């Protein structure tokens, strides 16, 4: 969901579509696929916060699929939320994946506030540079508004400065390739993390709102079109949820071109590698009594 971790409740009507992603003629070198048992052990041994708080098997395999998607450039970043493991534990985990031959690209752990994101420095910088060019849209859902409205980055100068700051920070790290897995922290005391994370996670449309108006928004009882993108990468395992975000249904016609461009680009990037076999994209319309951002 766009700027929302999880929706509660069900949908009222739906319309679904899917696409199959075929590998292109020129592909990145495929990774070595360790057994599911080795991938689960790597996560549980490095990310476990005590025996009872290790990530379950399904979460470990899903996380490995998400990390692979970041490494292959199918998403700019992933937000780690399996448990309270921090940057040092995530660094150990990624080093284990490198040792298993599962990864060949350099990855970085970016701490923002109390949150940890796994990023590919190359891919996330490319993505953020495109964001500065106005390739994504924002939906203002401030509680003072009668209904959501579309805005763009040039209308959000403080946010534009934040994006530029993140790019400068990450580009500086690119100049030091000595570590296969690196980490850094950004101070974010006055940031709208909902909006910043929406950008970093690669959503084509991100929610924004005025922080001085609290956590309320104008999305209650507003029909939302929820988009989900899933990938398959390991035979016999459930698909990995790659993207999940929403846009107000009333604004969907105005946002259609941006969403179509995002979908076309995602299909193209999927086709440049062979580790992820297919991509399916679907949407459904939900209406909820309240939406937490």
PDB file of C-alpha atoms in Angstrom:
ATOM      1  CA  UNK A   1       0.000   0.000   0.000  1.00  0.00           C
ATOM      2  CA  UNK A   2       1.126   3.474  -0.741  1.00  0.00           C
ATOM      3  CA  UNK A   3       2.642   4.827   2.424  1.00  0.00           C
ATOM      4  CA  UNK A   4       0.660   2.295   4.449  1.00  0.00           C
ATOM      5  CA  UNK A   5       2.230  -0.844   5.889  1.00  0.00           C
ATOM      6  CA  UNK A   6      -0.929  -2.976   5.857  1.00  0.00           C
ATOM      7  CA  UNK A   7      -4.603  -2.460   5.127  1.00  0.00           C
ATOM      8  CA  UNK A   8      -7.168  -3.958   7.471  1.00  0.00           C
ATOM      9  CA  UNK A   9     -10.520  -5.103   6.136  1.00  0.00           C
ATOM     10  CA  UNK A  10     -11.679  -6.361   2.757  1.00  0.00           C
ATOM     11  CA  UNK A  11     -12.424  -5.000  -0.674  1.00  0.00           C
ATOM     12  CA  UNK A  12     -15.807  -4.264  -2.149  1.00  0.00           C
ATOM     13  CA  UNK A  13     -15.087  -4.725  -5.837  1.00  0.00           C
ATOM     14  CA  UNK A  14     -12.046  -5.792  -7.806  1.00  0.00           C
ATOM     15  CA  UNK A  15     -10.478  -5.805 -11.238  1.00  0.00           C
ATOM     16  CA  UNK A  16      -7.344  -7.850 -11.830  1.00  0.00           C
ATOM     17  CA  UNK A  17      -4.758  -8.192 -14.562  1.00  0.00           C
ATOM     18  CA  UNK A  18      -1.402  -9.909 -14.860  1.00  0.00           C
ATOM     19  CA  UNK A  19       1.649  -9.987 -17.050  1.00  0.00           C
ATOM     20  CA  UNK A  20       4.414 -12.519 -17.545  1.00  0.00           C
ATOM     21  CA  UNK A  21       7.974 -11.270 -17.589  1.00  0.00           C
ATOM     22  CA  UNK A  22      10.219 -12.978 -20.142  1.00  0.00           C
ATOM     23  CA  UNK A  23      14.026 -12.798 -19.876  1.00  0.00           C
ATOM     24  CA  UNK A  24      15.723 -10.569 -22.411  1.00  0.00           C
ATOM     25  CA  UNK A  25      18.526 -11.696 -24.683  1.00  0.00           C
ATOM     26  CA  UNK A  26      21.192  -9.898 -22.632  1.00  0.00           C
ATOM     27  CA  UNK A  27      20.971 -10.733 -18.934  1.00  0.00           C
ATOM     28  CA  UNK A  28      22.905 -10.199 -15.753  1.00  0.00           C
ATOM     29  CA  UNK A  29      24.929 -13.164 -14.574  1.00  0.00           C
ATOM     30  CA  UNK A  30      22.506 -15.471 -12.717  1.00  0.00           C
ATOM     31  CA  UNK A  31      23.122 -15.950  -9.034  1.00  0.00           C
ATOM     32  CA  UNK A  32      23.912 -19.308  -7.446  1.00  0.00           C
ATOM     33  CA  UNK A  33      20.740 -20.595  -5.796  1.00  0.00           C
ATOM     34  CA  UNK A  34      21.424 -22.094  -2.354  1.00  0.00           C
ATOM     35  CA  UNK A  35      18.926 -24.543  -0.921  1.00  0.00           C
ATOM     36  CA  UNK A  36      15.937 -23.110   0.991  1.00  0.00           C
ATOM     37  CA  UNK A  37      17.393 -24.639   4.162  1.00  0.00           C
ATOM     38  CA  UNK A  38      20.616 -22.633   3.792  1.00  0.00           C
ATOM     39  CA  UNK A  39      18.724 -19.393   3.153  1.00  0.00           C
ATOM     40  CA  UNK A  40      16.516 -19.963   6.193  1.00  0.00           C
ATOM     41  CA  UNK A  41      19.531 -20.790   8.365  1.00  0.00           C
ATOM     42  CA  UNK A  42      21.355 -17.640   7.209  1.00  0.00           C
ATOM     43  CA  UNK A  43      18.426 -15.457   8.290  1.00  0.00           C
ATOM     44  CA  UNK A  44      17.661 -17.221  11.554  1.00  0.00           C
ATOM     45  CA  UNK A  45      21.294 -17.344  12.683  1.00  0.00           C
ATOM     46  CA  UNK A  46      21.985 -13.673  11.984  1.00  0.00           C
ATOM     47  CA  UNK A  47      18.604 -11.970  12.471  1.00  0.00           C
ATOM     48  CA  UNK A  48      17.241 -14.032  15.354  1.00  0.00           C
ATOM     49  CA  UNK A  49      16.748 -12.000  18.522  1.00  0.00           C
ATOM     50  CA  UNK A  50      16.651 -15.024  20.818  1.00  0.00           C
ATOM     51  CA  UNK A  51      15.348 -18.501  20.035  1.00  0.00           C
ATOM     52  CA  UNK A  52      11.668 -17.523  20.132  1.00  0.00           C
ATOM     53  CA  UNK A  53      12.129 -14.392  18.035  1.00  0.00           C
ATOM     54  CA  UNK A  54      13.877 -15.784  14.969  1.00  0.00           C
ATOM     55  CA  UNK A  55      12.026 -15.048  11.727  1.00  0.00           C
ATOM     56  CA  UNK A  56       9.830 -17.996  10.674  1.00  0.00           C
ATOM     57  CA  UNK A  57      10.811 -20.058   7.637  1.00  0.00           C
ATOM     58  CA  UNK A  58       8.317 -18.400   5.276  1.00  0.00           C
ATOM     59  CA  UNK A  59       9.489 -14.915   6.292  1.00  0.00           C
ATOM     60  CA  UNK A  60      13.137 -15.921   5.755  1.00  0.00           C
ATOM     61  CA  UNK A  61      12.488 -17.097   2.192  1.00  0.00           C
ATOM     62  CA  UNK A  62      10.335 -14.051   1.419  1.00  0.00           C
ATOM     63  CA  UNK A  63      13.121 -11.787   2.692  1.00  0.00           C
ATOM     64  CA  UNK A  64      15.689 -13.557   0.501  1.00  0.00           C
ATOM     65  CA  UNK A  65      13.451 -12.991  -2.519  1.00  0.00           C
ATOM     66  CA  UNK A  66      13.075  -9.297  -1.676  1.00  0.00           C
ATOM     67  CA  UNK A  67      16.841  -8.897  -1.245  1.00  0.00           C
ATOM     68  CA  UNK A  68      17.377 -10.541  -4.628  1.00  0.00           C
ATOM     69  CA  UNK A  69      14.861  -8.120  -6.179  1.00  0.00           C
ATOM     70  CA  UNK A  70      16.784  -5.154  -4.736  1.00  0.00           C
ATOM     71  CA  UNK A  71      20.102  -6.549  -5.969  1.00  0.00           C
ATOM     72  CA  UNK A  72      18.649  -7.073  -9.445  1.00  0.00           C
ATOM     73  CA  UNK A  73      17.188  -3.547  -9.588  1.00  0.00           C
ATOM     74  CA  UNK A  74      13.508  -4.528  -9.505  1.00  0.00           C
ATOM     75  CA  UNK A  75      12.916  -2.266  -6.497  1.00  0.00           C
ATOM     76  CA  UNK A  76      15.142   0.509  -5.111  1.00  0.00           C
ATOM     77  CA  UNK A  77      14.923  -0.558  -1.469  1.00  0.00           C
ATOM     78  CA  UNK A  78      13.232  -2.860   0.997  1.00  0.00           C
ATOM     79  CA  UNK A  79      12.127  -1.842   4.473  1.00  0.00           C
ATOM     80  CA  UNK A  80      13.083  -4.537   6.999  1.00  0.00           C
ATOM     81  CA  UNK A  81      10.226  -5.198   9.418  1.00  0.00           C
ATOM     82  CA  UNK A  82      10.447  -8.919  10.289  1.00  0.00           C
ATOM     83  CA  UNK A  83      11.609  -8.178  13.843  1.00  0.00           C
ATOM     84  CA  UNK A  84      13.717  -5.611  15.688  1.00  0.00           C
ATOM     85  CA  UNK A  85      17.059  -6.680  14.204  1.00  0.00           C
ATOM     86  CA  UNK A  86      19.236  -3.657  13.493  1.00  0.00           C
ATOM     87  CA  UNK A  87      21.923  -2.642  11.018  1.00  0.00           C
ATOM     88  CA  UNK A  88      24.668  -4.867  12.451  1.00  0.00           C
ATOM     89  CA  UNK A  89      22.445  -7.959  12.271  1.00  0.00           C
ATOM     90  CA  UNK A  90      21.342  -7.092   8.731  1.00  0.00           C
ATOM     91  CA  UNK A  91      24.963  -6.585   7.722  1.00  0.00           C
ATOM     92  CA  UNK A  92      25.821 -10.069   9.015  1.00  0.00           C
ATOM     93  CA  UNK A  93      22.838 -11.491   7.133  1.00  0.00           C
ATOM     94  CA  UNK A  94      23.842  -9.935   3.813  1.00  0.00           C
ATOM     95  CA  UNK A  95      27.427 -11.121   4.301  1.00  0.00           C
ATOM     96  CA  UNK A  96      26.074 -14.656   4.788  1.00  0.00           C
ATOM     97  CA  UNK A  97      24.141 -14.379   1.513  1.00  0.00           C
ATOM     98  CA  UNK A  98      27.311 -13.228  -0.245  1.00  0.00           C
ATOM     99  CA  UNK A  99      29.192 -16.178   1.219  1.00  0.00           C
ATOM    100  CA  UNK A 100      26.538 -18.554  -0.105  1.00  0.00           C
ATOM    101  CA  UNK A 101      26.920 -17.110  -3.606  1.00  0.00           C
ATOM    102  CA  UNK A 102      23.352 -15.820  -3.499  1.00  0.00           C
ATOM    103  CA  UNK A 103      24.443 -12.212  -4.122  1.00  0.00           C
ATOM    104  CA  UNK A 104      27.158 -10.759  -6.308  1.00  0.00           C
ATOM    105  CA  UNK A 105      26.288  -7.048  -6.040  1.00  0.00           C
ATOM    106  CA  UNK A 106      27.248  -4.624  -3.296  1.00  0.00           C
ATOM    107  CA  UNK A 107      24.354  -3.755  -0.969  1.00  0.00           C
ATOM    108  CA  UNK A 108      23.961  -1.052   1.655  1.00  0.00           C
ATOM    109  CA  UNK A 109      21.952  -0.715   4.864  1.00  0.00           C
ATOM    110  CA  UNK A 110      20.441   2.751   5.275  1.00  0.00           C
ATOM    111  CA  UNK A 111      19.127   3.654   8.725  1.00  0.00           C
ATOM    112  CA  UNK A 112      16.483   6.379   8.859  1.00  0.00           C
ATOM    113  CA  UNK A 113      14.995   7.018  12.273  1.00  0.00           C
ATOM    114  CA  UNK A 114      14.383   3.641  13.893  1.00  0.00           C
ATOM    115  CA  UNK A 115      14.043   1.925  10.524  1.00  0.00           C
ATOM    116  CA  UNK A 116      16.503  -0.038   8.390  1.00  0.00           C
ATOM    117  CA  UNK A 117      16.344  -0.260   4.612  1.00  0.00           C
ATOM    118  CA  UNK A 118      18.402  -2.513   2.349  1.00  0.00           C
ATOM    119  CA  UNK A 119      19.371  -0.725  -0.865  1.00  0.00           C
ATOM    120  CA  UNK A 120      21.561  -1.131  -3.912  1.00  0.00           C
ATOM    121  CA  UNK A 121      23.488   2.139  -3.987  1.00  0.00           C
ATOM    122  CA  UNK A 122      23.629   2.166  -7.777  1.00  0.00           C
ATOM    123  CA  UNK A 123      19.949   1.424  -8.327  1.00  0.00           C
ATOM    124  CA  UNK A 124      18.564   3.653  -5.574  1.00  0.00           C
ATOM    125  CA  UNK A 125      20.625   6.645  -6.757  1.00  0.00           C
ATOM    126  CA  UNK A 126      19.361   6.147 -10.309  1.00  0.00           C
ATOM    127  CA  UNK A 127      15.808   5.967  -8.994  1.00  0.00           C
ATOM    128  CA  UNK A 128      16.105   9.106  -6.847  1.00  0.00           C
ATOM    129  CA  UNK A 129      17.630  11.064  -9.718  1.00  0.00           C
ATOM    130  CA  UNK A 130      14.562  10.165 -11.784  1.00  0.00           C
ATOM    131  CA  UNK A 131      12.316  11.268  -8.911  1.00  0.00           C
ATOM    132  CA  UNK A 132      13.963  14.709  -9.001  1.00  0.00           C
ATOM    133  CA  UNK A 133      12.999  14.896 -12.674  1.00  0.00           C
ATOM    134  CA  UNK A 134       9.328  14.603 -11.713  1.00  0.00           C
ATOM    135  CA  UNK A 135       8.639  10.996 -12.697  1.00  0.00           C
ATOM    136  CA  UNK A 136       6.385  10.259  -9.709  1.00  0.00           C
ATOM    137  CA  UNK A 137       3.310  11.961  -8.269  1.00  0.00           C
ATOM    138  CA  UNK A 138       2.149  12.687  -4.736  1.00  0.00           C
ATOM    139  CA  UNK A 139      -1.308  12.674  -3.217  1.00  0.00           C
ATOM    140  CA  UNK A 140      -1.946  15.180  -0.428  1.00  0.00           C
ATOM    141  CA  UNK A 141      -4.167  13.499   2.162  1.00  0.00           C
ATOM    142  CA  UNK A 142      -3.871  16.109   4.933  1.00  0.00           C
ATOM    143  CA  UNK A 143      -6.791  15.986   7.347  1.00  0.00           C
ATOM    144  CA  UNK A 144      -7.631  19.636   6.593  1.00  0.00           C
ATOM    145  CA  UNK A 145      -8.523  18.698   3.021  1.00  0.00           C
ATOM    146  CA  UNK A 146     -12.065  17.646   2.072  1.00  0.00           C
ATOM    147  CA  UNK A 147     -10.645  15.023  -0.304  1.00  0.00           C
ATOM    148  CA  UNK A 148      -7.243  13.837  -1.618  1.00  0.00           C
ATOM    149  CA  UNK A 149      -5.521  15.955  -4.276  1.00  0.00           C
ATOM    150  CA  UNK A 150      -2.576  15.426  -6.622  1.00  0.00           C
ATOM    151  CA  UNK A 151       0.636  17.408  -6.297  1.00  0.00           C
ATOM    152  CA  UNK A 152       4.153  17.128  -7.712  1.00  0.00           C
ATOM    153  CA  UNK A 153       7.667  17.452  -6.341  1.00  0.00           C
ATOM    154  CA  UNK A 154       8.159  21.022  -7.578  1.00  0.00           C
ATOM    155  CA  UNK A 155       5.263  22.003  -5.287  1.00  0.00           C
ATOM    156  CA  UNK A 156       6.982  20.315  -2.312  1.00  0.00           C
ATOM    157  CA  UNK A 157      10.295  22.138  -2.053  1.00  0.00           C
ATOM    158  CA  UNK A 158      11.171  20.818   1.420  1.00  0.00           C
ATOM    159  CA  UNK A 159      10.669  17.265   0.200  1.00  0.00           C
ATOM    160  CA  UNK A 160      12.687  17.973  -2.947  1.00  0.00           C
ATOM    161  CA  UNK A 161      15.550  19.142  -0.736  1.00  0.00           C
ATOM    162  CA  UNK A 162      15.284  15.927   1.301  1.00  0.00           C
ATOM    163  CA  UNK A 163      15.539  13.799  -1.839  1.00  0.00           C
ATOM    164  CA  UNK A 164      18.591  15.765  -2.994  1.00  0.00           C
ATOM    165  CA  UNK A 165      20.145  15.314   0.457  1.00  0.00           C
ATOM    166  CA  UNK A 166      19.626  11.546   0.321  1.00  0.00           C
ATOM    167  CA  UNK A 167      21.179  11.385  -3.160  1.00  0.00           C
ATOM    168  CA  UNK A 168      24.276  13.301  -2.017  1.00  0.00           C
ATOM    169  CA  UNK A 169      24.626  11.027   1.005  1.00  0.00           C
ATOM    170  CA  UNK A 170      24.375   7.835  -1.060  1.00  0.00           C
ATOM    171  CA  UNK A 171      26.591   9.077  -3.903  1.00  0.00           C
ATOM    172  CA  UNK A 172      29.315   9.792  -1.359  1.00  0.00           C
ATOM    173  CA  UNK A 173      29.128   6.181  -0.216  1.00  0.00           C
ATOM    174  CA  UNK A 174      29.417   4.932  -3.808  1.00  0.00           C
ATOM    175  CA  UNK A 175      32.900   6.436  -4.013  1.00  0.00           C
ATOM    176  CA  UNK A 176      34.161   3.976  -1.370  1.00  0.00           C
ATOM    177  CA  UNK A 177      33.733   0.458  -2.792  1.00  0.00           C
ATOM    178  CA  UNK A 178      35.917  -1.208  -0.147  1.00  0.00           C
ATOM    179  CA  UNK A 179      33.032  -2.953   1.654  1.00  0.00           C
ATOM    180  CA  UNK A 180      30.748  -5.519   0.039  1.00  0.00           C
ATOM    181  CA  UNK A 181      28.097  -4.624   2.646  1.00  0.00           C
ATOM    182  CA  UNK A 182      28.109  -1.125   4.149  1.00  0.00           C
ATOM    183  CA  UNK A 183      25.811   0.883   6.402  1.00  0.00           C
ATOM    184  CA  UNK A 184      25.054   4.517   7.214  1.00  0.00           C
ATOM    185  CA  UNK A 185      22.497   6.641   9.046  1.00  0.00           C
ATOM    186  CA  UNK A 186      20.471   9.697   8.063  1.00  0.00           C
ATOM    187  CA  UNK A 187      19.019  12.012  10.710  1.00  0.00           C
ATOM    188  CA  UNK A 188      15.315  12.534  10.113  1.00  0.00           C
ATOM    189  CA  UNK A 189      13.760  14.294  13.100  1.00  0.00           C
ATOM    190  CA  UNK A 190      11.559  16.572  10.963  1.00  0.00           C
ATOM    191  CA  UNK A 191      10.968  14.282   7.973  1.00  0.00           C
ATOM    192  CA  UNK A 192       7.647  12.911   6.811  1.00  0.00           C
ATOM    193  CA  UNK A 193       8.832   9.292   6.838  1.00  0.00           C
ATOM    194  CA  UNK A 194       5.632   8.044   5.215  1.00  0.00           C
ATOM    195  CA  UNK A 195       6.409  10.092   2.109  1.00  0.00           C
ATOM    196  CA  UNK A 196      10.169   9.459   2.150  1.00  0.00           C
ATOM    197  CA  UNK A 197       9.683   5.698   2.441  1.00  0.00           C
ATOM    198  CA  UNK A 198       7.129   5.762  -0.365  1.00  0.00           C
ATOM    199  CA  UNK A 199       9.795   7.344  -2.571  1.00  0.00           C
ATOM    200  CA  UNK A 200      12.605   5.012  -1.497  1.00  0.00           C
ATOM    201  CA  UNK A 201      10.472   1.900  -1.922  1.00  0.00           C
ATOM    202  CA  UNK A 202       9.802   2.835  -5.527  1.00  0.00           C
ATOM    203  CA  UNK A 203       6.102   3.682  -5.438  1.00  0.00           C
ATOM    204  CA  UNK A 204       5.015   5.658  -8.517  1.00  0.00           C
ATOM    205  CA  UNK A 205       2.606   7.635  -6.331  1.00  0.00           C
ATOM    206  CA  UNK A 206       3.239   8.456  -2.674  1.00  0.00           C
ATOM    207  CA  UNK A 207       0.994   9.933   0.001  1.00  0.00           C
ATOM    208  CA  UNK A 208       2.013  13.161   1.690  1.00  0.00           C
ATOM    209  CA  UNK A 209       0.425  15.274   4.424  1.00  0.00           C
ATOM    210  CA  UNK A 210       1.179  18.156   6.774  1.00  0.00           C
ATOM    211  CA  UNK A 211       2.990  16.859   9.857  1.00  0.00           C
ATOM    212  CA  UNK A 212       1.632  19.685  12.026  1.00  0.00           C
ATOM    213  CA  UNK A 213      -1.892  18.281  11.574  1.00  0.00           C
ATOM    214  CA  UNK A 214      -1.121  14.995  13.319  1.00  0.00           C
ATOM    215  CA  UNK A 215      -1.648  11.486  11.983  1.00  0.00           C
ATOM    216  CA  UNK A 216      -5.207  11.992  10.738  1.00  0.00           C
ATOM    217  CA  UNK A 217      -5.904  12.000   7.005  1.00  0.00           C
ATOM    218  CA  UNK A 218      -8.825  12.342   4.599  1.00  0.00           C
ATOM    219  CA  UNK A 219      -8.782   8.733   3.311  1.00  0.00           C
ATOM    220  CA  UNK A 220     -11.535   7.340   5.564  1.00  0.00           C
ATOM    221  CA  UNK A 221     -14.331   5.775   3.486  1.00  0.00           C
ATOM    222  CA  UNK A 222     -12.495   6.793   0.309  1.00  0.00           C
ATOM    223  CA  UNK A 223     -12.410   4.058  -2.366  1.00  0.00           C
ATOM    224  CA  UNK A 224      -8.768   3.125  -2.938  1.00  0.00           C
ATOM    225  CA  UNK A 225      -7.310   1.191  -5.852  1.00  0.00           C
ATOM    226  CA  UNK A 226      -4.669  -1.117  -4.353  1.00  0.00           C
ATOM    227  CA  UNK A 227      -1.926  -2.347  -6.684  1.00  0.00           C
ATOM    228  CA  UNK A 228       0.165  -5.410  -5.897  1.00  0.00           C
ATOM    229  CA  UNK A 229       3.123  -6.816  -7.825  1.00  0.00           C
ATOM    230  CA  UNK A 230       4.421 -10.316  -7.094  1.00  0.00           C
ATOM    231  CA  UNK A 231       7.397 -12.268  -8.393  1.00  0.00           C
ATOM    232  CA  UNK A 232       8.332 -15.947  -8.420  1.00  0.00           C
ATOM    233  CA  UNK A 233      11.973 -16.869  -7.961  1.00  0.00           C
ATOM    234  CA  UNK A 234      12.218 -20.281  -6.266  1.00  0.00           C
ATOM    235  CA  UNK A 235      10.418 -23.395  -7.471  1.00  0.00           C
ATOM    236  CA  UNK A 236       7.871 -24.667  -4.990  1.00  0.00           C
ATOM    237  CA  UNK A 237       7.814 -21.479  -2.890  1.00  0.00           C
ATOM    238  CA  UNK A 238       4.991 -18.892  -2.695  1.00  0.00           C
ATOM    239  CA  UNK A 239       5.373 -15.704  -4.772  1.00  0.00           C
ATOM    240  CA  UNK A 240       7.169 -12.766  -3.179  1.00  0.00           C
ATOM    241  CA  UNK A 241       5.209  -9.537  -2.686  1.00  0.00           C
ATOM    242  CA  UNK A 242       7.364  -6.968  -4.453  1.00  0.00           C
ATOM    243  CA  UNK A 243       5.111  -3.873  -4.328  1.00  0.00           C
ATOM    244  CA  UNK A 244       1.856  -2.964  -2.621  1.00  0.00           C
ATOM    245  CA  UNK A 245       0.530   0.588  -2.799  1.00  0.00           C
ATOM    246  CA  UNK A 246      -2.736   2.421  -3.334  1.00  0.00           C
ATOM    247  CA  UNK A 247      -4.175   5.500  -5.019  1.00  0.00           C
ATOM    248  CA  UNK A 248      -7.612   7.058  -4.472  1.00  0.00           C
ATOM    249  CA  UNK A 249      -9.924   5.656  -7.132  1.00  0.00           C
ATOM    250  CA  UNK A 250     -11.210   9.163  -7.917  1.00  0.00           C
ATOM    251  CA  UNK A 251      -7.666  10.183  -8.951  1.00  0.00           C
ATOM    252  CA  UNK A 252      -6.861   7.022 -10.907  1.00  0.00           C
ATOM    253  CA  UNK A 253      -7.715   8.495 -14.355  1.00  0.00           C
ATOM    254  CA  UNK A 254      -5.393  11.451 -13.757  1.00  0.00           C
ATOM    255  CA  UNK A 255      -2.600   9.146 -12.523  1.00  0.00           C
ATOM    256  CA  UNK A 256      -3.029   6.470 -15.182  1.00  0.00           C
ATOM    257  CA  UNK A 257      -0.088   7.588 -17.354  1.00  0.00           C
ATOM    258  CA  UNK A 258       2.331   7.611 -14.413  1.00  0.00           C
ATOM    259  CA  UNK A 259       1.128   4.185 -13.292  1.00  0.00           C
ATOM    260  CA  UNK A 260       1.391   2.765 -16.813  1.00  0.00           C
ATOM    261  CA  UNK A 261       4.945   4.093 -17.143  1.00  0.00           C
ATOM    262  CA  UNK A 262       5.890   2.517 -13.805  1.00  0.00           C
ATOM    263  CA  UNK A 263       4.424  -0.822 -14.866  1.00  0.00           C
ATOM    264  CA  UNK A 264       6.167  -0.775 -18.253  1.00  0.00           C
ATOM    265  CA  UNK A 265       9.501   0.081 -16.618  1.00  0.00           C
ATOM    266  CA  UNK A 266       9.110  -2.703 -14.051  1.00  0.00           C
ATOM    267  CA  UNK A 267       8.396  -5.252 -16.789  1.00  0.00           C
ATOM    268  CA  UNK A 268      11.465  -4.069 -18.711  1.00  0.00           C
ATOM    269  CA  UNK A 269      13.746  -4.344 -15.687  1.00  0.00           C
ATOM    270  CA  UNK A 270      12.366  -7.783 -14.915  1.00  0.00           C
ATOM    271  CA  UNK A 271      13.230  -8.875 -18.432  1.00  0.00           C
ATOM    272  CA  UNK A 272      16.916  -7.908 -18.120  1.00  0.00           C
ATOM    273  CA  UNK A 273      17.708 -10.724 -15.665  1.00  0.00           C
ATOM    274  CA  UNK A 274      16.950 -14.424 -15.344  1.00  0.00           C
ATOM    275  CA  UNK A 275      16.822 -15.081 -11.586  1.00  0.00           C
ATOM    276  CA  UNK A 276      13.195 -13.937 -11.280  1.00  0.00           C
ATOM    277  CA  UNK A 277      10.994 -15.921 -13.626  1.00  0.00           C
ATOM    278  CA  UNK A 278       7.768 -13.976 -13.805  1.00  0.00           C
ATOM    279  CA  UNK A 279       5.960 -10.879 -12.649  1.00  0.00           C
ATOM    280  CA  UNK A 280       2.244 -10.589 -11.952  1.00  0.00           C
ATOM    281  CA  UNK A 281       0.465  -7.299 -11.288  1.00  0.00           C
ATOM    282  CA  UNK A 282      -3.086  -6.986  -9.997  1.00  0.00           C
ATOM    283  CA  UNK A 283      -5.375  -4.334  -8.541  1.00  0.00           C
ATOM    284  CA  UNK A 284      -8.513  -4.240  -6.435  1.00  0.00           C
ATOM    285  CA  UNK A 285     -10.714  -1.512  -4.995  1.00  0.00           C
ATOM    286  CA  UNK A 286     -11.182  -1.317  -1.227  1.00  0.00           C
ATOM    287  CA  UNK A 287     -13.049   1.106   1.023  1.00  0.00           C
ATOM    288  CA  UNK A 288     -12.080   1.298   4.687  1.00  0.00           C
ATOM    289  CA  UNK A 289     -13.453   3.164   7.712  1.00  0.00           C
ATOM    290  CA  UNK A 290      -9.921   4.370   8.512  1.00  0.00           C
ATOM    291  CA  UNK A 291      -6.481   4.196   6.880  1.00  0.00           C
ATOM    292  CA  UNK A 292      -3.325   4.422   8.997  1.00  0.00           C
ATOM    293  CA  UNK A 293      -0.276   6.037   7.397  1.00  0.00           C
TER     294      UNK A 293
END
